[in-house]
PDB file of C-alpha atoms and ligand atoms in Angstrom:
ATOM      1  CA  UNK U   1     -11.515  12.137   0.431  1.00  0.00           C
ATOM      2  CA  UNK U   2     -11.680   9.055   2.661  1.00  0.00           C
ATOM      3  CA  UNK U   3      -9.238   6.187   2.201  1.00  0.00           C
ATOM      4  CA  UNK U   4     -10.256   3.060   4.081  1.00  0.00           C
ATOM      5  CA  UNK U   5      -7.334   0.948   5.238  1.00  0.00           C
ATOM      6  CA  UNK U   6      -7.708  -2.589   3.909  1.00  0.00           C
ATOM      7  CA  UNK U   7      -6.964  -4.172   7.256  1.00  0.00           C
ATOM      8  CA  UNK U   8      -4.774  -7.227   7.230  1.00  0.00           C
ATOM      9  CA  UNK U   9      -4.692  -7.441   3.398  1.00  0.00           C
ATOM     10  CA  UNK U  10      -1.391  -8.816   2.156  1.00  0.00           C
ATOM     11  CA  UNK U  11       0.140  -7.029  -0.836  1.00  0.00           C
ATOM     12  CA  UNK U  12       2.328  -9.501  -2.733  1.00  0.00           C
ATOM     13  CA  UNK U  13       0.760  -8.729  -6.111  1.00  0.00           C
ATOM     14  CA  UNK U  14       0.252  -5.194  -7.350  1.00  0.00           C
ATOM     15  CA  UNK U  15      -3.250  -3.874  -6.845  1.00  0.00           C
ATOM     16  CA  UNK U  16      -4.614  -2.196  -9.962  1.00  0.00           C
ATOM     17  CA  UNK U  17      -7.391  -0.590  -7.901  1.00  0.00           C
ATOM     18  CA  UNK U  18      -4.953   0.951  -5.421  1.00  0.00           C
ATOM     19  CA  UNK U  19      -2.617   2.108  -8.178  1.00  0.00           C
ATOM     20  CA  UNK U  20      -5.429   3.782 -10.152  1.00  0.00           C
ATOM     21  CA  UNK U  21      -6.595   5.921  -7.238  1.00  0.00           C
ATOM     22  CA  UNK U  22      -4.220   8.524  -8.617  1.00  0.00           C
ATOM     23  CA  UNK U  23      -4.485   7.664 -12.293  1.00  0.00           C
ATOM     24  CA  UNK U  24      -4.181  11.231 -13.626  1.00  0.00           C
ATOM     25  CA  UNK U  25      -1.057  12.011 -11.625  1.00  0.00           C
ATOM     26  CA  UNK U  26       0.557   8.652 -12.378  1.00  0.00           C
ATOM     27  CA  UNK U  27      -0.144   8.959 -16.112  1.00  0.00           C
ATOM     28  CA  UNK U  28       1.145  12.496 -16.535  1.00  0.00           C
ATOM     29  CA  UNK U  29       4.832  11.416 -16.759  1.00  0.00           C
ATOM     30  CA  UNK U  30       3.800   8.998 -19.536  1.00  0.00           C
ATOM     31  CA  UNK U  31       2.445  11.941 -21.539  1.00  0.00           C
ATOM     32  CA  UNK U  32       5.622  13.908 -20.896  1.00  0.00           C
ATOM     33  CA  UNK U  33       7.805  10.964 -21.900  1.00  0.00           C
ATOM     34  CA  UNK U  34       5.785  10.188 -25.037  1.00  0.00           C
ATOM     35  CA  UNK U  35       5.959  13.847 -26.104  1.00  0.00           C
ATOM     36  CA  UNK U  36       9.718  13.397 -26.569  1.00  0.00           C
ATOM     37  CA  UNK U  37       9.604  10.123 -28.543  1.00  0.00           C
ATOM     38  CA  UNK U  38      10.900  11.046 -32.025  1.00  0.00           C
ATOM     39  CA  UNK U  39       8.689   8.648 -34.031  1.00  0.00           C
ATOM     40  CA  UNK U  40       5.973   9.714 -36.468  1.00  0.00           C
ATOM     41  CA  UNK U  41       4.727   6.189 -36.991  1.00  0.00           C
ATOM     42  CA  UNK U  42       5.395   2.784 -35.492  1.00  0.00           C
ATOM     43  CA  UNK U  43       4.737  -0.819 -36.460  1.00  0.00           C
ATOM     44  CA  UNK U  44       5.142  -2.470 -33.088  1.00  0.00           C
ATOM     45  CA  UNK U  45       5.150  -0.731 -29.724  1.00  0.00           C
ATOM     46  CA  UNK U  46       5.616  -2.508 -26.392  1.00  0.00           C
ATOM     47  CA  UNK U  47       4.550  -0.972 -23.089  1.00  0.00           C
ATOM     48  CA  UNK U  48       6.911  -2.551 -20.561  1.00  0.00           C
ATOM     49  CA  UNK U  49       5.366  -2.754 -17.085  1.00  0.00           C
ATOM     50  CA  UNK U  50       2.053  -1.651 -18.566  1.00  0.00           C
ATOM     51  CA  UNK U  51       0.255  -1.915 -15.215  1.00  0.00           C
ATOM     52  CA  UNK U  52      -3.518  -1.396 -15.523  1.00  0.00           C
ATOM     53  CA  UNK U  53      -3.186  -0.097 -19.104  1.00  0.00           C
ATOM     54  CA  UNK U  54      -3.114   3.643 -18.367  1.00  0.00           C
ATOM     55  CA  UNK U  55       0.209   4.110 -20.168  1.00  0.00           C
ATOM     56  CA  UNK U  56      -0.848   1.645 -22.908  1.00  0.00           C
ATOM     57  CA  UNK U  57      -3.965   3.714 -23.650  1.00  0.00           C
ATOM     58  CA  UNK U  58      -1.950   6.808 -24.559  1.00  0.00           C
ATOM     59  CA  UNK U  59       0.257   4.709 -26.865  1.00  0.00           C
ATOM     60  CA  UNK U  60      -2.881   3.465 -28.652  1.00  0.00           C
ATOM     61  CA  UNK U  61      -3.992   7.073 -29.211  1.00  0.00           C
ATOM     62  CA  UNK U  62      -0.581   8.216 -30.418  1.00  0.00           C
ATOM     63  CA  UNK U  63       0.095   5.313 -32.822  1.00  0.00           C
ATOM     64  CA  UNK U  64      -3.185   4.362 -34.530  1.00  0.00           C
ATOM     65  CA  UNK U  65      -2.734   1.248 -36.636  1.00  0.00           C
ATOM     66  CA  UNK U  66       0.357   0.060 -34.778  1.00  0.00           C
ATOM     67  CA  UNK U  67       0.473  -3.241 -32.970  1.00  0.00           C
ATOM     68  CA  UNK U  68       0.498  -2.250 -29.310  1.00  0.00           C
ATOM     69  CA  UNK U  69       1.558  -4.886 -26.789  1.00  0.00           C
ATOM     70  CA  UNK U  70       1.392  -4.486 -23.020  1.00  0.00           C
ATOM     71  CA  UNK U  71       3.733  -6.559 -20.887  1.00  0.00           C
ATOM     72  CA  UNK U  72       3.541  -6.977 -17.128  1.00  0.00           C
ATOM     73  CA  UNK U  73       4.372  -9.560 -14.485  1.00  0.00           C
ATOM     74  CA  UNK U  74       1.273  -8.851 -12.348  1.00  0.00           C
ATOM     75  CA  UNK U  75      -1.916 -10.843 -13.045  1.00  0.00           C
ATOM     76  CA  UNK U  76      -4.057  -8.226 -11.281  1.00  0.00           C
ATOM     77  CA  UNK U  77      -2.650  -5.396 -13.364  1.00  0.00           C
ATOM     78  CA  UNK U  78      -3.040  -7.413 -16.577  1.00  0.00           C
ATOM     79  CA  UNK U  79      -6.655  -8.277 -15.784  1.00  0.00           C
ATOM     80  CA  UNK U  80      -7.454  -4.578 -15.504  1.00  0.00           C
ATOM     81  CA  UNK U  81      -5.456  -3.694 -18.636  1.00  0.00           C
ATOM     82  CA  UNK U  82      -7.248  -6.342 -20.748  1.00  0.00           C
ATOM     83  CA  UNK U  83     -10.646  -5.075 -19.605  1.00  0.00           C
ATOM     84  CA  UNK U  84      -9.705  -1.523 -20.457  1.00  0.00           C
ATOM     85  CA  UNK U  85      -8.147  -2.218 -23.876  1.00  0.00           C
ATOM     86  CA  UNK U  86      -9.692  -5.401 -25.306  1.00  0.00           C
ATOM     87  CA  UNK U  87      -8.147  -4.772 -28.756  1.00  0.00           C
ATOM     88  CA  UNK U  88      -4.537  -4.787 -27.483  1.00  0.00           C
ATOM     89  CA  UNK U  89      -2.384  -7.830 -26.786  1.00  0.00           C
ATOM     90  CA  UNK U  90      -1.181  -8.248 -23.234  1.00  0.00           C
ATOM     91  CA  UNK U  91       1.437 -10.720 -22.124  1.00  0.00           C
ATOM     92  CA  UNK U  92       2.429 -11.854 -18.669  1.00  0.00           C
ATOM     93  CA  UNK U  93       6.215 -11.882 -18.536  1.00  0.00           C
ATOM     94  CA  UNK U  94       9.187 -10.776 -16.498  1.00  0.00           C
ATOM     95  CA  UNK U  95      10.962  -8.162 -18.575  1.00  0.00           C
ATOM     96  CA  UNK U  96      14.279  -9.301 -17.143  1.00  0.00           C
ATOM     97  CA  UNK U  97      14.096 -12.371 -19.400  1.00  0.00           C
ATOM     98  CA  UNK U  98      11.851 -11.065 -22.165  1.00  0.00           C
ATOM     99  CA  UNK U  99      13.134 -10.086 -25.627  1.00  0.00           C
ATOM    100  CA  UNK U 100      11.275  -7.713 -27.995  1.00  0.00           C
ATOM    101  CA  UNK U 101       9.718  -9.156 -31.159  1.00  0.00           C
ATOM    102  CA  UNK U 102      11.492  -8.463 -34.445  1.00  0.00           C
ATOM    103  CA  UNK U 103      10.606  -5.018 -35.849  1.00  0.00           C
ATOM    104  CA  UNK U 104       9.756  -3.376 -32.518  1.00  0.00           C
ATOM    105  CA  UNK U 105      10.013   0.404 -32.998  1.00  0.00           C
ATOM    106  CA  UNK U 106       9.340   1.567 -29.469  1.00  0.00           C
ATOM    107  CA  UNK U 107       9.933   0.137 -26.035  1.00  0.00           C
ATOM    108  CA  UNK U 108       8.052   2.387 -23.621  1.00  0.00           C
ATOM    109  CA  UNK U 109       8.615   1.961 -19.898  1.00  0.00           C
ATOM    110  CA  UNK U 110       6.878   4.337 -17.531  1.00  0.00           C
ATOM    111  CA  UNK U 111       7.578   3.752 -13.837  1.00  0.00           C
ATOM    112  CA  UNK U 112       8.776   0.151 -14.060  1.00  0.00           C
ATOM    113  CA  UNK U 113      12.568  -0.071 -14.237  1.00  0.00           C
ATOM    114  CA  UNK U 114      13.012   1.205 -10.688  1.00  0.00           C
ATOM    115  CA  UNK U 115      11.514  -2.146  -9.606  1.00  0.00           C
ATOM    116  CA  UNK U 116      13.775  -4.293 -11.781  1.00  0.00           C
ATOM    117  CA  UNK U 117      16.908  -5.773 -10.209  1.00  0.00           C
ATOM    118  CA  UNK U 118      20.078  -4.853 -12.121  1.00  0.00           C
ATOM    119  CA  UNK U 119      17.907  -2.705 -14.384  1.00  0.00           C
ATOM    120  CA  UNK U 120      20.835  -1.073 -16.178  1.00  0.00           C
ATOM    121  CA  UNK U 121      21.896  -4.438 -17.648  1.00  0.00           C
ATOM    122  CA  UNK U 122      18.308  -5.000 -18.822  1.00  0.00           C
ATOM    123  CA  UNK U 123      18.169  -1.533 -20.403  1.00  0.00           C
ATOM    124  CA  UNK U 124      21.415  -2.240 -22.233  1.00  0.00           C
ATOM    125  CA  UNK U 125      20.149  -5.598 -23.538  1.00  0.00           C
ATOM    126  CA  UNK U 126      16.813  -4.131 -24.681  1.00  0.00           C
ATOM    127  CA  UNK U 127      18.436  -1.159 -26.430  1.00  0.00           C
ATOM    128  CA  UNK U 128      20.728  -3.580 -28.270  1.00  0.00           C
ATOM    129  CA  UNK U 129      17.703  -5.546 -29.475  1.00  0.00           C
ATOM    130  CA  UNK U 130      16.135  -2.518 -31.209  1.00  0.00           C
ATOM    131  CA  UNK U 131      16.519  -1.901 -34.961  1.00  0.00           C
ATOM    132  CA  UNK U 132      18.168   1.293 -36.267  1.00  0.00           C
ATOM    133  CA  UNK U 133      15.837   4.188 -35.473  1.00  0.00           C
ATOM    134  CA  UNK U 134      14.079   2.195 -32.728  1.00  0.00           C
ATOM    135  CA  UNK U 135      13.459   4.017 -29.461  1.00  0.00           C
ATOM    136  CA  UNK U 136      13.785   3.048 -25.809  1.00  0.00           C
ATOM    137  CA  UNK U 137      11.801   5.520 -23.673  1.00  0.00           C
ATOM    138  CA  UNK U 138      12.041   5.227 -19.910  1.00  0.00           C
ATOM    139  CA  UNK U 139      10.777   7.151 -16.883  1.00  0.00           C
ATOM    140  CA  UNK U 140      11.724   6.221 -13.329  1.00  0.00           C
ATOM    141  CA  UNK U 141      10.961   7.979 -10.050  1.00  0.00           C
ATOM    142  CA  UNK U 142      14.242   9.414  -8.758  1.00  0.00           C
ATOM    143  CA  UNK U 143      12.889  10.078  -5.306  1.00  0.00           C
ATOM    144  CA  UNK U 144      14.786   7.879  -2.860  1.00  0.00           C
ATOM    145  CA  UNK U 145      16.090  11.000  -1.059  1.00  0.00           C
ATOM    146  CA  UNK U 146      12.632  12.551  -0.744  1.00  0.00           C
ATOM    147  CA  UNK U 147      11.126  12.672   2.780  1.00  0.00           C
ATOM    148  CA  UNK U 148       8.313  10.263   1.855  1.00  0.00           C
ATOM    149  CA  UNK U 149      10.791   7.483   1.053  1.00  0.00           C
ATOM    150  CA  UNK U 150      13.315   8.318   3.770  1.00  0.00           C
ATOM    151  CA  UNK U 151      10.453   8.237   6.304  1.00  0.00           C
ATOM    152  CA  UNK U 152       9.503   4.714   5.203  1.00  0.00           C
ATOM    153  CA  UNK U 153      13.001   3.546   6.158  1.00  0.00           C
ATOM    154  CA  UNK U 154      12.899   5.531   9.387  1.00  0.00           C
ATOM    155  CA  UNK U 155       9.525   4.032  10.321  1.00  0.00           C
ATOM    156  CA  UNK U 156      10.811   0.524   9.496  1.00  0.00           C
ATOM    157  CA  UNK U 157      13.834   1.016  11.746  1.00  0.00           C
ATOM    158  CA  UNK U 158      12.026   2.363  14.797  1.00  0.00           C
ATOM    159  CA  UNK U 159       8.927   0.325  15.636  1.00  0.00           C
ATOM    160  CA  UNK U 160       8.191  -3.051  17.220  1.00  0.00           C
ATOM    161  CA  UNK U 161       8.704  -4.467  13.698  1.00  0.00           C
ATOM    162  CA  UNK U 162      12.327  -3.245  13.597  1.00  0.00           C
ATOM    163  CA  UNK U 163      13.811  -6.777  13.737  1.00  0.00           C
ATOM    164  CA  UNK U 164      11.905  -7.892  10.617  1.00  0.00           C
ATOM    165  CA  UNK U 165      14.634  -8.692   8.066  1.00  0.00           C
ATOM    166  CA  UNK U 166      12.321  -8.118   5.064  1.00  0.00           C
ATOM    167  CA  UNK U 167      11.749  -4.509   6.163  1.00  0.00           C
ATOM    168  CA  UNK U 168      15.483  -3.809   6.163  1.00  0.00           C
ATOM    169  CA  UNK U 169      15.637  -4.522   2.422  1.00  0.00           C
ATOM    170  CA  UNK U 170      12.229  -3.064   1.471  1.00  0.00           C
ATOM    171  CA  UNK U 171      13.589   0.342   0.406  1.00  0.00           C
ATOM    172  CA  UNK U 172      14.497   1.020  -3.217  1.00  0.00           C
ATOM    173  CA  UNK U 173      18.139   1.659  -4.041  1.00  0.00           C
ATOM    174  CA  UNK U 174      19.161   5.045  -5.466  1.00  0.00           C
ATOM    175  CA  UNK U 175      19.250   5.395  -9.233  1.00  0.00           C
ATOM    176  CA  UNK U 176      22.669   5.912 -10.818  1.00  0.00           C
ATOM    177  CA  UNK U 177      23.604   9.397 -12.025  1.00  0.00           C
ATOM    178  CA  UNK U 178      22.451  10.499 -15.517  1.00  0.00           C
ATOM    179  CA  UNK U 179      26.049  10.164 -16.746  1.00  0.00           C
ATOM    180  CA  UNK U 180      25.911   6.440 -15.992  1.00  0.00           C
ATOM    181  CA  UNK U 181      22.907   5.967 -18.290  1.00  0.00           C
ATOM    182  CA  UNK U 182      24.523   8.114 -20.959  1.00  0.00           C
ATOM    183  CA  UNK U 183      27.727   6.051 -20.898  1.00  0.00           C
ATOM    184  CA  UNK U 184      25.652   2.863 -20.939  1.00  0.00           C
ATOM    185  CA  UNK U 185      23.413   3.744 -23.879  1.00  0.00           C
ATOM    186  CA  UNK U 186      25.219   6.268 -26.070  1.00  0.00           C
ATOM    187  CA  UNK U 187      27.741   3.747 -27.475  1.00  0.00           C
ATOM    188  CA  UNK U 188      24.703   1.838 -28.863  1.00  0.00           C
ATOM    189  CA  UNK U 189      22.519   4.779 -29.836  1.00  0.00           C
ATOM    190  CA  UNK U 190      22.558   7.669 -32.285  1.00  0.00           C
ATOM    191  CA  UNK U 191      20.940   9.957 -29.713  1.00  0.00           C
ATOM    192  CA  UNK U 192      20.363   9.848 -25.961  1.00  0.00           C
ATOM    193  CA  UNK U 193      18.251  12.473 -24.198  1.00  0.00           C
ATOM    194  CA  UNK U 194      18.181  12.502 -20.390  1.00  0.00           C
ATOM    195  CA  UNK U 195      16.337  14.934 -18.148  1.00  0.00           C
ATOM    196  CA  UNK U 196      14.655  15.310 -14.772  1.00  0.00           C
ATOM    197  CA  UNK U 197      11.249  16.776 -14.082  1.00  0.00           C
ATOM    198  CA  UNK U 198      10.115  17.535 -10.548  1.00  0.00           C
ATOM    199  CA  UNK U 199       6.356  17.183 -10.148  1.00  0.00           C
ATOM    200  CA  UNK U 200       4.379  18.517  -7.226  1.00  0.00           C
ATOM    201  CA  UNK U 201       1.480  16.090  -7.214  1.00  0.00           C
ATOM    202  CA  UNK U 202      -1.537  17.548  -5.393  1.00  0.00           C
ATOM    203  CA  UNK U 203      -2.646  15.094  -2.714  1.00  0.00           C
ATOM    204  CA  UNK U 204      -5.948  15.383  -0.862  1.00  0.00           C
ATOM    205  CA  UNK U 205      -4.101  15.452   2.505  1.00  0.00           C
ATOM    206  CA  UNK U 206      -1.503  13.472   4.435  1.00  0.00           C
ATOM    207  CA  UNK U 207      -3.602  10.303   4.300  1.00  0.00           C
ATOM    208  CA  UNK U 208      -3.609  10.794   0.526  1.00  0.00           C
ATOM    209  CA  UNK U 209       0.208  10.753   0.448  1.00  0.00           C
ATOM    210  CA  UNK U 210       0.142   7.425   2.289  1.00  0.00           C
ATOM    211  CA  UNK U 211      -2.524   6.072  -0.091  1.00  0.00           C
ATOM    212  CA  UNK U 212      -0.359   7.061  -3.049  1.00  0.00           C
ATOM    213  CA  UNK U 213       2.582   5.062  -1.750  1.00  0.00           C
ATOM    214  CA  UNK U 214       0.414   2.088  -0.748  1.00  0.00           C
ATOM    215  CA  UNK U 215       0.049   1.668  -4.513  1.00  0.00           C
ATOM    216  CA  UNK U 216       3.826   1.719  -5.066  1.00  0.00           C
ATOM    217  CA  UNK U 217       6.840   2.194  -2.753  1.00  0.00           C
ATOM    218  CA  UNK U 218       5.117   1.053   0.464  1.00  0.00           C
ATOM    219  CA  UNK U 219       4.178  -2.326  -1.013  1.00  0.00           C
ATOM    220  CA  UNK U 220       7.385  -4.161  -0.035  1.00  0.00           C
ATOM    221  CA  UNK U 221       7.099  -2.833   3.538  1.00  0.00           C
ATOM    222  CA  UNK U 222       3.438  -3.728   3.924  1.00  0.00           C
ATOM    223  CA  UNK U 223       3.789  -7.178   2.420  1.00  0.00           C
ATOM    224  CA  UNK U 224       6.375  -7.949   5.142  1.00  0.00           C
ATOM    225  CA  UNK U 225       3.795  -7.211   7.890  1.00  0.00           C
ATOM    226  CA  UNK U 226       0.482  -8.718   8.954  1.00  0.00           C
ATOM    227  CA  UNK U 227      -2.721  -7.507  10.598  1.00  0.00           C
ATOM    228  CA  UNK U 228      -2.268  -5.121  13.520  1.00  0.00           C
ATOM    229  CA  UNK U 229       1.466  -4.692  12.867  1.00  0.00           C
ATOM    230  CA  UNK U 230       0.685  -3.486   9.383  1.00  0.00           C
ATOM    231  CA  UNK U 231      -1.951  -1.043  10.596  1.00  0.00           C
ATOM    232  CA  UNK U 232       0.408   0.294  13.294  1.00  0.00           C
ATOM    233  CA  UNK U 233       3.177   0.722  10.716  1.00  0.00           C
ATOM    234  CA  UNK U 234       0.828   2.774   8.520  1.00  0.00           C
ATOM    235  CA  UNK U 235      -0.228   4.927  11.485  1.00  0.00           C
ATOM    236  CA  UNK U 236       3.412   5.589  12.474  1.00  0.00           C
ATOM    237  CA  UNK U 237       4.311   6.432   8.870  1.00  0.00           C
ATOM    238  CA  UNK U 238       1.303   8.749   8.474  1.00  0.00           C
ATOM    239  CA  UNK U 239       2.308  10.651  11.635  1.00  0.00           C
ATOM    240  CA  UNK U 240       5.779  11.237  10.192  1.00  0.00           C
ATOM    241  CA  UNK U 241       4.358  12.339   6.825  1.00  0.00           C
ATOM    242  CA  UNK U 242       2.096  14.838   8.612  1.00  0.00           C
ATOM    243  CA  UNK U 243       5.132  16.317  10.392  1.00  0.00           C
ATOM    244  CA  UNK U 244       7.186  16.741   7.224  1.00  0.00           C
ATOM    245  CA  UNK U 245       4.721  17.845   4.542  1.00  0.00           C
ATOM    246  CA  UNK U 246       2.996  21.225   5.031  1.00  0.00           C
ATOM    247  CA  UNK U 247      -0.733  21.556   4.447  1.00  0.00           C
ATOM    248  CA  UNK U 248      -1.877  24.140   1.877  1.00  0.00           C
ATOM    249  CA  UNK U 249      -4.649  26.687   2.503  1.00  0.00           C
ATOM    250  CA  UNK U 250      -7.284  24.286   1.123  1.00  0.00           C
ATOM    251  CA  UNK U 251      -6.093  21.224   3.034  1.00  0.00           C
ATOM    252  CA  UNK U 252      -4.142  19.779   0.109  1.00  0.00           C
ATOM    253  CA  UNK U 253      -0.568  18.502   0.394  1.00  0.00           C
ATOM    254  CA  UNK U 254       1.996  18.827  -2.406  1.00  0.00           C
ATOM    255  CA  UNK U 255       3.984  15.653  -2.929  1.00  0.00           C
ATOM    256  CA  UNK U 256       7.325  16.681  -4.436  1.00  0.00           C
ATOM    257  CA  UNK U 257       8.292  13.978  -6.891  1.00  0.00           C
ATOM    258  CA  UNK U 258      11.509  14.057  -8.980  1.00  0.00           C
ATOM    259  CA  UNK U 259      11.506  11.737 -11.980  1.00  0.00           C
ATOM    260  CA  UNK U 260      14.279  10.749 -14.407  1.00  0.00           C
ATOM    261  CA  UNK U 261      13.505  10.474 -18.130  1.00  0.00           C
ATOM    262  CA  UNK U 262      15.600   8.765 -20.812  1.00  0.00           C
ATOM    263  CA  UNK U 263      14.865   8.638 -24.542  1.00  0.00           C
ATOM    264  CA  UNK U 264      17.478   6.609 -26.434  1.00  0.00           C
ATOM    265  CA  UNK U 265      17.232   6.271 -30.231  1.00  0.00           C
ATOM    266  CA  UNK U 266      19.250   3.536 -31.968  1.00  0.00           C
TER     267      UNK U 266
HETATM  268  C1  SAM E 301       4.257   1.594 -11.170  1.00  0.00           C
HETATM  269  S1  SAM E 301       3.477   0.475 -12.252  1.00  0.00           S
HETATM  270  C2  SAM E 301       3.521   1.362 -13.791  1.00  0.00           C
HETATM  271  C3  SAM E 301       2.261   1.193 -14.573  1.00  0.00           C
HETATM  272  C4  SAM E 301       2.144   2.028 -15.849  1.00  0.00           C
HETATM  273  N1  SAM E 301       3.241   1.764 -16.778  1.00  0.00           N
HETATM  274  C5  SAM E 301       2.090   3.528 -15.598  1.00  0.00           C
HETATM  275  O1  SAM E 301       2.673   4.253 -16.383  1.00  0.00           O
HETATM  276  O2  SAM E 301       1.443   4.009 -14.657  1.00  0.00           O
HETATM  277  C6  SAM E 301       4.804  -0.676 -12.454  1.00  0.00           C
HETATM  278  C7  SAM E 301       4.379  -1.963 -13.147  1.00  0.00           C
HETATM  279  O3  SAM E 301       5.569  -2.691 -13.467  1.00  0.00           O
HETATM  280  C8  SAM E 301       5.301  -4.062 -13.298  1.00  0.00           C
HETATM  281  N2  SAM E 301       6.583  -4.757 -13.118  1.00  0.00           N
HETATM  282  C9  SAM E 301       7.452  -4.631 -12.090  1.00  0.00           C
HETATM  283  N3  SAM E 301       8.527  -5.417 -12.287  1.00  0.00           N
HETATM  284  C10 SAM E 301       8.328  -6.045 -13.478  1.00  0.00           C
HETATM  285  C11 SAM E 301       9.076  -6.995 -14.237  1.00  0.00           C
HETATM  286  N4  SAM E 301      10.269  -7.447 -13.805  1.00  0.00           N
HETATM  287  N5  SAM E 301       8.590  -7.436 -15.410  1.00  0.00           N
HETATM  288  C12 SAM E 301       7.372  -6.988 -15.852  1.00  0.00           C
HETATM  289  N6  SAM E 301       6.627  -6.088 -15.182  1.00  0.00           N
HETATM  290  C13 SAM E 301       7.091  -5.627 -14.011  1.00  0.00           C
HETATM  291  C14 SAM E 301       4.385  -4.125 -12.091  1.00  0.00           C
HETATM  292  O4  SAM E 301       3.661  -5.322 -12.055  1.00  0.00           O
HETATM  293  C15 SAM E 301       3.537  -2.877 -12.289  1.00  0.00           C
HETATM  294  O5  SAM E 301       2.344  -3.169 -12.970  1.00  0.00           O
END
């Protein structure tokens, strides 16, 4: 598989096209999260950080007849989601300020809260807003110690771009321990389930690993760089990835990817 580098393209907004290059792999945690949601039926379901609608689509299949709302702060993602699911409502909002409509049964959040500043306070507020029996279902990558993310920080610290202040803060902070989420949510909830799953996503090669992260964790690094600097950063990062991730017999590379799941029922 060939991945052209979009030379010089700035990456302030999310790119639905880039994100969907690995749609199957990115959607699998949504299936695994939804499988543990203890609701037979729902009236209103909100997909927080719905992105291009891939997670929203599985909610539509699971809850026929429910009002399904997708919420995202990215116009590009929302454009794609609306095209994909014209019968759903999509709203552009920052979930930090947003409050669920009355009667919401499920707040579903696949791969969004790791991007939200002070996300634990937001989780607490949203859980409080749910009615009895309502469910808050969350999945977040818990991968800040994985080589792919550590190597982003290493690359940022060691090139001609090293003085760039935005790069120094481009890395994601570690998630709190599971106990922290339990203590946060259990006083409000009848039941709190927390688990980790480690995926080994099959990438088409080392360039594929870099493409994957261009759609997610590399975005803050790349948006801090322009033109040649950006291309050189990607080359330096790819070299490091190639050193750390072994190639399988067929040329594929397994991207180890731990993810944290929380299902809290009010
Ligand atoms: C990694 S994508 C997840 C997409 C989809 N839920 C999935 O399962 O693949 C994260 C999405 O969260 C959105 N997002 C990030 N911060 C947000 C915020 N504060 N409020 C609303 N959406 C946000 C981004 O725009 C992006 O579309």
